[in-house]
Amino acid sequence: MNRRTLRLLPVALAGTLALAACGGNAASQESAPAGQDRVQVVTSTTVYADLVSRIGGDEVEATPVINSVSQDPHSYEATSRDKLALSKAQLVVANGGGYDAFMDVLAKDLKLSDSTLVNAVDTSPIAEGEEGAADEHADEATGPDEHAGETAEEHAAHGAFNEHIWYDLESMRLLTDEIAKRLGTLKPESAAVFTENAAALTSDLKALEARVEKLHGALDGKKFAMTEPVPFHLLTDMGMADATPEGLSESIEGGGEVSPQAFNEMGKRFDAGEIDVLAYNTQTESPQTERIRKQAEGAKVPVVDFTETLPENTDYVSWMGSNIQAMESVAK
Ligand SMILES: [Zn+2]
């Protein structure tokens, strides 16, 4: 099987406020030269390092294991350096759900306790009962402990669970609460700062959720196709349904070949007006995805670009804001 290579050019987002995101923040290093009393957090990806940095501010140093936009978290294998970093971390934040399996391996090797580890899938309500259908998004949070006895792989194996949960704003809002709580336990004297920062982030996330909610009017019942199953949660949260031919986006994400039948079916659905938007992952462009893009363009189906990981020179909230903005333009 081919390993896909992620690639991502830095994007200049209009109106983006470049928040000091992942680690290496010169200003905060000056204010705490020793850096000794900052809470050391290691995360799997830059999405989670960005969220932790916003909640922790100068009191926390968040380091992502995967810091390069060309590295694929799905297939990444941890190094001994990563293991050393995790062994020193006071808090470890992973996505879970089989997405960043290297973190499961490290956590097991290092026998990390539940009090050290935060798993975004575990604090998310959508890991429960999601069957991949557009209208299944549960608004009420179910207890995170129902699947406590399972490994992430077992959980993911339930079927249609989509592990790209940072594309679900509500999940990131719940994770924000959890991270603030954990940081407050690790550094009680700064608990008020964490709560305050988390409240500011929460209000940003709620503003994004309100925009998603507003899109229901225009997008309810509309259908999307995806070159990869990445923005699934965001689009279904807008009221849309996934109409990608069976197996197509999974083949591309797994680095495999799309079958001629799947290409034909995709083209047929575009031509028949059964697809309203193509969600296109620019990070893993290939002749296969370009062919799908051409099919969509030929049928005058709008194409919206998404990426799997956080682009460089931006932060999570701005990134999701521009993803939503792209959908707002389509909905007009
Ligand atoms: Zn993925």
CSV table of C-alpha atoms and ligand atoms in Angstrom, one decimal:
chain,number,residue,atom,x,y,z
A,1,MET,CA,0.0,0.0,0.0
A,2,ASN,CA,1.3,3.4,-0.9
A,3,ARG,CA,1.8,5.8,2.0
A,4,ARG,CA,0.3,9.0,1.0
A,5,THR,CA,2.3,12.1,1.4
A,6,LEU,CA,0.7,15.2,2.9
A,7,ARG,CA,1.7,18.4,1.5
A,8,LEU,CA,0.6,21.8,2.4
A,9,LEU,CA,1.6,25.3,1.3
A,10,PRO,CA,1.3,28.0,3.9
A,11,VAL,CA,-1.9,29.8,3.3
A,12,ALA,CA,-2.4,33.5,3.8
A,13,LEU,CA,-5.8,33.9,5.4
A,14,ALA,CA,-7.3,37.3,5.1
A,15,GLY,CA,-7.8,38.9,8.4
A,16,THR,CA,-6.0,36.1,10.3
A,17,LEU,CA,-4.7,37.0,13.6
A,18,ALA,CA,-1.6,34.9,14.0
A,19,LEU,CA,-1.9,33.8,17.6
A,20,ALA,CA,1.2,32.4,19.2
A,21,ALA,CA,0.5,28.8,18.6
A,22,CYS,CA,2.7,25.9,18.8
A,23,GLY,CA,5.5,26.2,21.3
A,24,GLY,CA,8.5,28.5,20.7
A,25,ASN,CA,6.9,31.7,21.8
A,26,ALA,CA,9.7,34.2,22.2
A,27,ALA,CA,7.6,36.6,24.4
A,28,SER,CA,6.6,34.0,26.8
A,29,GLN,CA,10.1,32.6,27.1
A,30,GLU,CA,11.3,36.1,28.1
A,31,SER,CA,8.7,36.4,30.8
A,32,ALA,CA,9.6,33.0,32.2
A,33,PRO,CA,13.3,32.6,31.3
A,34,ALA,CA,13.8,29.4,33.3
A,35,GLY,CA,10.7,27.9,31.7
A,36,GLN,CA,10.8,25.5,34.6
A,37,ASP,CA,7.5,26.3,36.1
A,38,ARG,CA,5.5,26.1,32.9
A,39,VAL,CA,3.3,23.0,32.6
A,40,GLN,CA,4.8,20.7,30.0
A,41,VAL,CA,2.2,19.4,27.6
A,42,VAL,CA,2.8,17.2,24.6
A,43,THR,CA,0.1,16.8,21.9
A,44,SER,CA,-0.1,14.6,18.9
A,45,THR,CA,-0.8,17.3,16.3
A,46,THR,CA,-0.5,21.1,16.0
A,47,VAL,CA,-4.3,21.4,16.3
A,48,TYR,CA,-4.2,20.3,19.9
A,49,ALA,CA,-1.0,22.2,20.6
A,50,ASP,CA,-2.7,25.3,19.4
A,51,LEU,CA,-5.8,24.7,21.6
A,52,VAL,CA,-3.6,24.0,24.7
A,53,SER,CA,-1.5,27.1,24.0
A,54,ARG,CA,-4.6,29.3,23.9
A,55,ILE,CA,-5.9,27.8,27.2
A,56,GLY,CA,-2.5,27.7,29.0
A,57,GLY,CA,-1.0,31.0,27.7
A,58,ASP,CA,2.4,31.7,29.2
A,59,GLU,CA,1.9,29.2,32.0
A,60,VAL,CA,2.1,26.2,29.6
A,61,GLU,CA,4.5,24.9,27.0
A,62,ALA,CA,2.7,22.8,24.4
A,63,THR,CA,4.8,20.7,22.0
A,64,PRO,CA,3.2,18.7,19.2
A,65,VAL,CA,4.8,15.4,18.2
A,66,ILE,CA,4.0,16.0,14.6
A,67,ASN,CA,5.1,19.5,13.7
A,68,SER,CA,5.4,19.2,10.0
A,69,VAL,CA,2.4,19.6,7.7
A,70,SER,CA,3.9,16.9,5.4
A,71,GLN,CA,3.7,14.2,8.0
A,72,ASP,CA,0.6,12.0,8.1
A,73,PRO,CA,-0.7,11.3,11.6
A,74,HIS,CA,-2.5,8.2,10.4
A,75,SER,CA,0.7,6.4,9.5
A,76,TYR,CA,3.3,8.2,11.7
A,77,GLU,CA,5.6,6.0,13.8
A,78,ALA,CA,6.9,7.5,17.0
A,79,THR,CA,10.7,7.9,17.5
A,80,SER,CA,12.7,7.5,20.7
A,81,ARG,CA,12.8,11.3,20.9
A,82,ASP,CA,9.0,11.4,20.9
A,83,LYS,CA,9.0,8.8,23.6
A,84,LEU,CA,11.4,10.9,25.7
A,85,ALA,CA,9.2,14.0,25.2
A,86,LEU,CA,6.1,12.1,26.3
A,87,SER,CA,7.9,10.7,29.3
A,88,LYS,CA,8.6,14.2,30.6
A,89,ALA,CA,5.1,15.6,29.8
A,90,GLN,CA,2.8,16.5,32.7
A,91,LEU,CA,-0.1,16.3,30.3
A,92,VAL,CA,-0.5,14.5,27.0
A,93,VAL,CA,-3.3,15.4,24.5
A,94,ALA,CA,-4.2,13.0,21.7
A,95,ASN,CA,-7.0,12.8,19.2
A,96,GLY,CA,-7.8,9.1,19.8
A,97,GLY,CA,-10.2,7.0,17.8
A,98,GLY,CA,-7.3,5.3,15.9
A,99,TYR,CA,-6.3,8.6,14.3
A,100,ASP,CA,-3.0,9.1,16.1
A,101,ALA,CA,-2.3,5.5,16.9
A,102,PHE,CA,1.4,6.2,17.6
A,103,MET,CA,0.2,8.0,20.8
A,104,ASP,CA,-1.6,4.9,22.0
A,105,VAL,CA,1.6,2.9,21.5
A,106,LEU,CA,3.7,5.5,23.4
A,107,ALA,CA,1.1,5.8,26.2
A,108,LYS,CA,1.1,2.1,26.6
A,109,ASP,CA,4.9,1.8,26.5
A,110,LEU,CA,5.3,4.5,29.1
A,111,LYS,CA,2.3,3.3,31.2
A,112,LEU,CA,0.8,6.8,31.2
A,113,SER,CA,-2.0,7.1,33.7
A,114,ASP,CA,-5.4,8.4,32.8
A,115,SER,CA,-4.6,11.5,34.8
A,116,THR,CA,-1.8,12.4,32.4
A,117,LEU,CA,-3.6,11.5,29.2
A,118,VAL,CA,-6.5,13.5,27.6
A,119,ASN,CA,-8.1,11.8,24.6
A,120,ALA,CA,-10.3,14.1,22.5
A,121,VAL,CA,-12.5,11.3,21.3
A,122,ASP,CA,-13.2,10.4,24.9
A,123,THR,CA,-14.5,13.8,25.7
A,124,SER,CA,-16.6,14.0,22.5
A,125,PRO,CA,-20.3,13.1,22.3
A,126,ILE,CA,-20.1,12.1,18.6
A,127,ALA,CA,-18.0,9.0,19.2
A,128,GLU,CA,-21.2,7.6,20.6
A,129,GLY,CA,-23.8,6.2,18.3
A,130,GLU,CA,-22.6,7.9,15.1
A,131,GLU,CA,-23.5,5.9,12.1
A,132,GLY,CA,-22.2,8.3,9.5
A,133,ALA,CA,-25.7,9.6,8.6
A,134,ALA,CA,-26.1,13.3,8.2
A,135,ASP,CA,-28.9,13.7,10.7
A,136,GLU,CA,-27.4,11.6,13.4
A,137,HIS,CA,-25.5,14.3,15.2
A,138,ALA,CA,-26.5,14.0,18.8
A,139,ASP,CA,-26.9,17.3,20.6
A,140,GLU,CA,-26.9,15.8,24.1
A,141,ALA,CA,-23.6,14.7,25.4
A,142,THR,CA,-23.5,11.1,26.4
A,143,GLY,CA,-21.2,10.0,29.1
A,144,PRO,CA,-17.6,9.5,27.9
A,145,ASP,CA,-17.2,6.4,30.0
A,146,GLU,CA,-19.6,4.1,28.2
A,147,HIS,CA,-16.8,2.7,26.0
A,148,ALA,CA,-14.2,2.9,28.7
A,149,GLY,CA,-13.2,-0.7,28.4
A,150,GLU,CA,-12.4,-0.4,24.7
A,151,THR,CA,-9.3,0.5,22.9
A,152,ALA,CA,-9.5,3.3,20.3
A,153,GLU,CA,-9.2,0.7,17.6
A,154,GLU,CA,-12.1,-1.3,18.9
A,155,HIS,CA,-14.1,1.8,19.1
A,156,ALA,CA,-13.2,2.9,15.6
A,157,ALA,CA,-14.1,-0.6,14.4
A,158,HIS,CA,-17.7,0.0,15.3
A,159,GLY,CA,-18.1,1.1,11.7
A,160,ALA,CA,-18.9,4.5,10.5
A,161,PHE,CA,-17.2,6.5,13.3
A,162,ASN,CA,-15.2,9.3,11.6
A,163,GLU,CA,-12.0,10.0,13.6
A,164,HIS,CA,-11.4,13.5,12.3
A,165,ILE,CA,-13.2,15.0,15.2
A,166,TRP,CA,-11.4,18.4,15.3
A,167,TYR,CA,-13.8,19.2,12.4
A,168,ASP,CA,-16.5,19.0,15.1
A,169,LEU,CA,-16.6,22.3,16.9
A,170,GLU,CA,-18.7,21.1,19.8
A,171,SER,CA,-16.1,18.3,20.5
A,172,MET,CA,-13.3,20.9,20.6
A,173,ARG,CA,-15.4,23.0,23.0
A,174,LEU,CA,-15.8,20.1,25.3
A,175,LEU,CA,-12.1,19.3,25.0
A,176,THR,CA,-11.3,22.9,26.0
A,177,ASP,CA,-13.2,22.5,29.3
A,178,GLU,CA,-11.4,19.3,30.0
A,179,ILE,CA,-7.9,20.7,29.2
A,180,ALA,CA,-8.6,23.8,31.4
A,181,LYS,CA,-9.6,21.5,34.3
A,182,ARG,CA,-6.5,19.3,33.9
A,183,LEU,CA,-4.2,22.3,33.7
A,184,GLY,CA,-5.8,23.8,36.8
A,185,THR,CA,-5.1,20.6,38.7
A,186,LEU,CA,-1.5,20.6,37.6
A,187,LYS,CA,-0.9,24.2,38.4
A,188,PRO,CA,-3.6,25.3,40.9
A,189,GLU,CA,-2.1,28.8,41.3
A,190,SER,CA,-2.9,29.5,37.6
A,191,ALA,CA,-6.3,27.8,37.5
A,192,ALA,CA,-8.1,31.2,37.2
A,193,VAL,CA,-6.0,32.1,34.1
A,194,PHE,CA,-6.8,28.7,32.5
A,195,THR,CA,-10.5,29.2,33.2
A,196,GLU,CA,-10.5,32.7,31.8
A,197,ASN,CA,-8.5,31.7,28.6
A,198,ALA,CA,-10.8,28.7,28.1
A,199,ALA,CA,-13.9,30.9,28.4
A,200,ALA,CA,-12.5,33.2,25.7
A,201,LEU,CA,-11.7,30.2,23.4
A,202,THR,CA,-15.2,28.8,24.2
A,203,SER,CA,-16.8,32.0,23.1
A,204,ASP,CA,-14.8,31.9,19.8
A,205,LEU,CA,-15.9,28.3,19.2
A,206,LYS,CA,-19.5,29.1,20.0
A,207,ALA,CA,-19.5,32.0,17.5
A,208,LEU,CA,-18.3,29.5,14.9
A,209,GLU,CA,-20.9,27.0,15.9
A,210,ALA,CA,-23.6,29.7,15.5
A,211,ARG,CA,-22.4,30.3,11.9
A,212,VAL,CA,-22.6,26.5,11.3
A,213,GLU,CA,-26.1,26.5,12.7
A,214,LYS,CA,-27.1,29.4,10.5
A,215,LEU,CA,-26.1,27.4,7.4
A,216,HIS,CA,-28.8,24.9,8.1
A,217,GLY,CA,-31.3,27.1,6.4
A,218,ALA,CA,-29.5,26.9,3.1
A,219,LEU,CA,-27.8,23.5,3.4
A,220,ASP,CA,-30.3,21.2,5.1
A,221,GLY,CA,-30.7,18.1,3.0
A,222,LYS,CA,-28.0,19.1,0.5
A,223,LYS,CA,-25.4,16.6,-0.4
A,224,PHE,CA,-21.6,16.6,-0.4
A,225,ALA,CA,-18.9,14.3,-1.7
A,226,MET,CA,-15.4,14.1,-0.3
A,227,THR,CA,-12.1,13.1,-1.8
A,228,GLU,CA,-11.1,12.1,1.7
A,229,PRO,CA,-13.4,11.7,4.8
A,230,VAL,CA,-11.8,14.7,6.5
A,231,PRO,CA,-14.4,17.5,6.9
A,232,PHE,CA,-17.3,15.1,7.5
A,233,HIS,CA,-18.3,16.4,10.9
A,234,LEU,CA,-18.3,20.1,9.9
A,235,LEU,CA,-20.4,19.4,6.8
A,236,THR,CA,-22.9,17.1,8.5
A,237,ASP,CA,-23.2,19.7,11.3
A,238,MET,CA,-24.4,22.1,8.6
A,239,GLY,CA,-27.2,19.7,7.8
A,240,MET,CA,-25.7,18.1,4.8
A,241,ALA,CA,-25.5,14.5,3.9
A,242,ASP,CA,-22.6,12.5,2.7
A,243,ALA,CA,-23.2,11.1,-0.8
A,244,THR,CA,-19.7,10.0,-1.7
A,245,PRO,CA,-19.7,6.6,-3.5
A,246,GLU,CA,-19.0,3.8,-1.0
A,247,GLY,CA,-15.3,3.3,-0.3
A,248,LEU,CA,-14.0,6.1,-2.6
A,249,SER,CA,-12.7,8.6,0.0
A,250,GLU,CA,-11.4,5.7,2.2
A,251,SER,CA,-9.4,4.4,-0.8
A,252,ILE,CA,-7.8,7.7,-1.3
A,253,GLU,CA,-7.1,8.3,2.4
A,254,GLY,CA,-5.6,4.8,2.7
A,255,GLY,CA,-3.3,5.5,-0.3
A,256,GLY,CA,-5.1,2.9,-2.4
A,257,GLU,CA,-6.6,2.9,-5.9
A,258,VAL,CA,-10.1,4.2,-6.6
A,259,SER,CA,-11.9,1.6,-8.6
A,260,PRO,CA,-13.2,2.5,-12.1
A,261,GLN,CA,-16.7,1.7,-10.8
A,262,ALA,CA,-16.3,4.3,-8.1
A,263,PHE,CA,-15.1,6.9,-10.6
A,264,ASN,CA,-18.0,6.2,-12.8
A,265,GLU,CA,-20.5,6.4,-10.0
A,266,MET,CA,-18.9,9.7,-8.8
A,267,GLY,CA,-19.2,11.2,-12.3
A,268,LYS,CA,-22.8,10.0,-12.6
A,269,ARG,CA,-23.8,11.6,-9.3
A,270,PHE,CA,-22.2,14.9,-10.3
A,271,ASP,CA,-23.9,14.9,-13.7
A,272,ALA,CA,-27.3,13.9,-12.2
A,273,GLY,CA,-27.2,16.9,-9.8
A,274,GLU,CA,-27.1,14.6,-6.8
A,275,ILE,CA,-24.0,16.3,-5.3
A,276,ASP,CA,-24.2,20.0,-4.3
A,277,VAL,CA,-20.5,20.4,-3.1
A,278,LEU,CA,-17.3,18.5,-3.6
A,279,ALA,CA,-15.1,18.8,-0.5
A,280,TYR,CA,-11.5,18.5,-1.8
A,281,ASN,CA,-8.5,17.7,0.3
A,282,THR,CA,-5.7,19.8,-1.2
A,283,GLN,CA,-3.2,18.3,1.1
A,284,THR,CA,-3.2,15.0,-0.7
A,285,GLU,CA,-3.8,16.0,-4.2
A,286,SER,CA,-3.1,13.2,-6.7
A,287,PRO,CA,-4.1,12.3,-10.3
A,288,GLN,CA,-7.0,10.5,-8.7
A,289,THR,CA,-8.3,13.5,-6.8
A,290,GLU,CA,-7.6,15.8,-9.7
A,291,ARG,CA,-9.8,13.5,-11.9
A,292,ILE,CA,-12.6,13.8,-9.4
A,293,ARG,CA,-12.2,17.6,-9.3
A,294,LYS,CA,-12.5,17.7,-13.1
A,295,GLN,CA,-15.6,15.6,-12.9
A,296,ALA,CA,-17.1,18.0,-10.5
A,297,GLU,CA,-16.1,21.1,-12.4
A,298,GLY,CA,-17.4,19.6,-15.6
A,299,ALA,CA,-20.8,19.2,-14.0
A,300,LYS,CA,-20.6,22.7,-12.5
A,301,VAL,CA,-20.5,21.4,-8.9
A,302,PRO,CA,-18.8,23.8,-6.6
A,303,VAL,CA,-15.5,22.6,-5.2
A,304,VAL,CA,-14.4,23.6,-1.7
A,305,ASP,CA,-10.8,23.0,-0.5
A,306,PHE,CA,-10.1,21.6,2.9
A,307,THR,CA,-6.9,20.3,4.6
A,308,GLU,CA,-6.5,17.5,7.1
A,309,THR,CA,-4.0,19.2,9.4
A,310,LEU,CA,-3.7,22.8,10.6
A,311,PRO,CA,-2.1,24.9,7.9
A,312,GLU,CA,1.1,26.8,8.9
A,313,ASN,CA,0.8,30.4,10.0
A,314,THR,CA,-2.7,30.2,11.3
A,315,ASP,CA,-4.5,28.9,14.4
A,316,TYR,CA,-7.4,26.5,14.9
A,317,VAL,CA,-10.2,29.1,15.3
A,318,SER,CA,-9.1,31.1,12.2
A,319,TRP,CA,-8.7,27.9,10.2
A,320,MET,CA,-12.2,26.7,11.0
A,321,GLY,CA,-13.5,30.2,10.4
A,322,SER,CA,-12.2,30.2,6.9
A,323,ASN,CA,-13.6,26.7,6.3
A,324,ILE,CA,-17.0,27.9,7.4
A,325,GLN,CA,-16.6,31.0,5.3
A,326,ALA,CA,-16.0,28.9,2.2
A,327,MET,CA,-19.2,27.0,2.8
A,328,GLU,CA,-21.1,30.3,3.4
A,329,SER,CA,-20.0,31.4,-0.1
A,330,VAL,CA,-21.3,28.1,-1.5
A,331,ALA,CA,-24.6,28.5,0.4
A,332,LYS,CA,-25.3,32.0,-1.0
B,1,ZN,ZN,-7.4,11.4,7.9
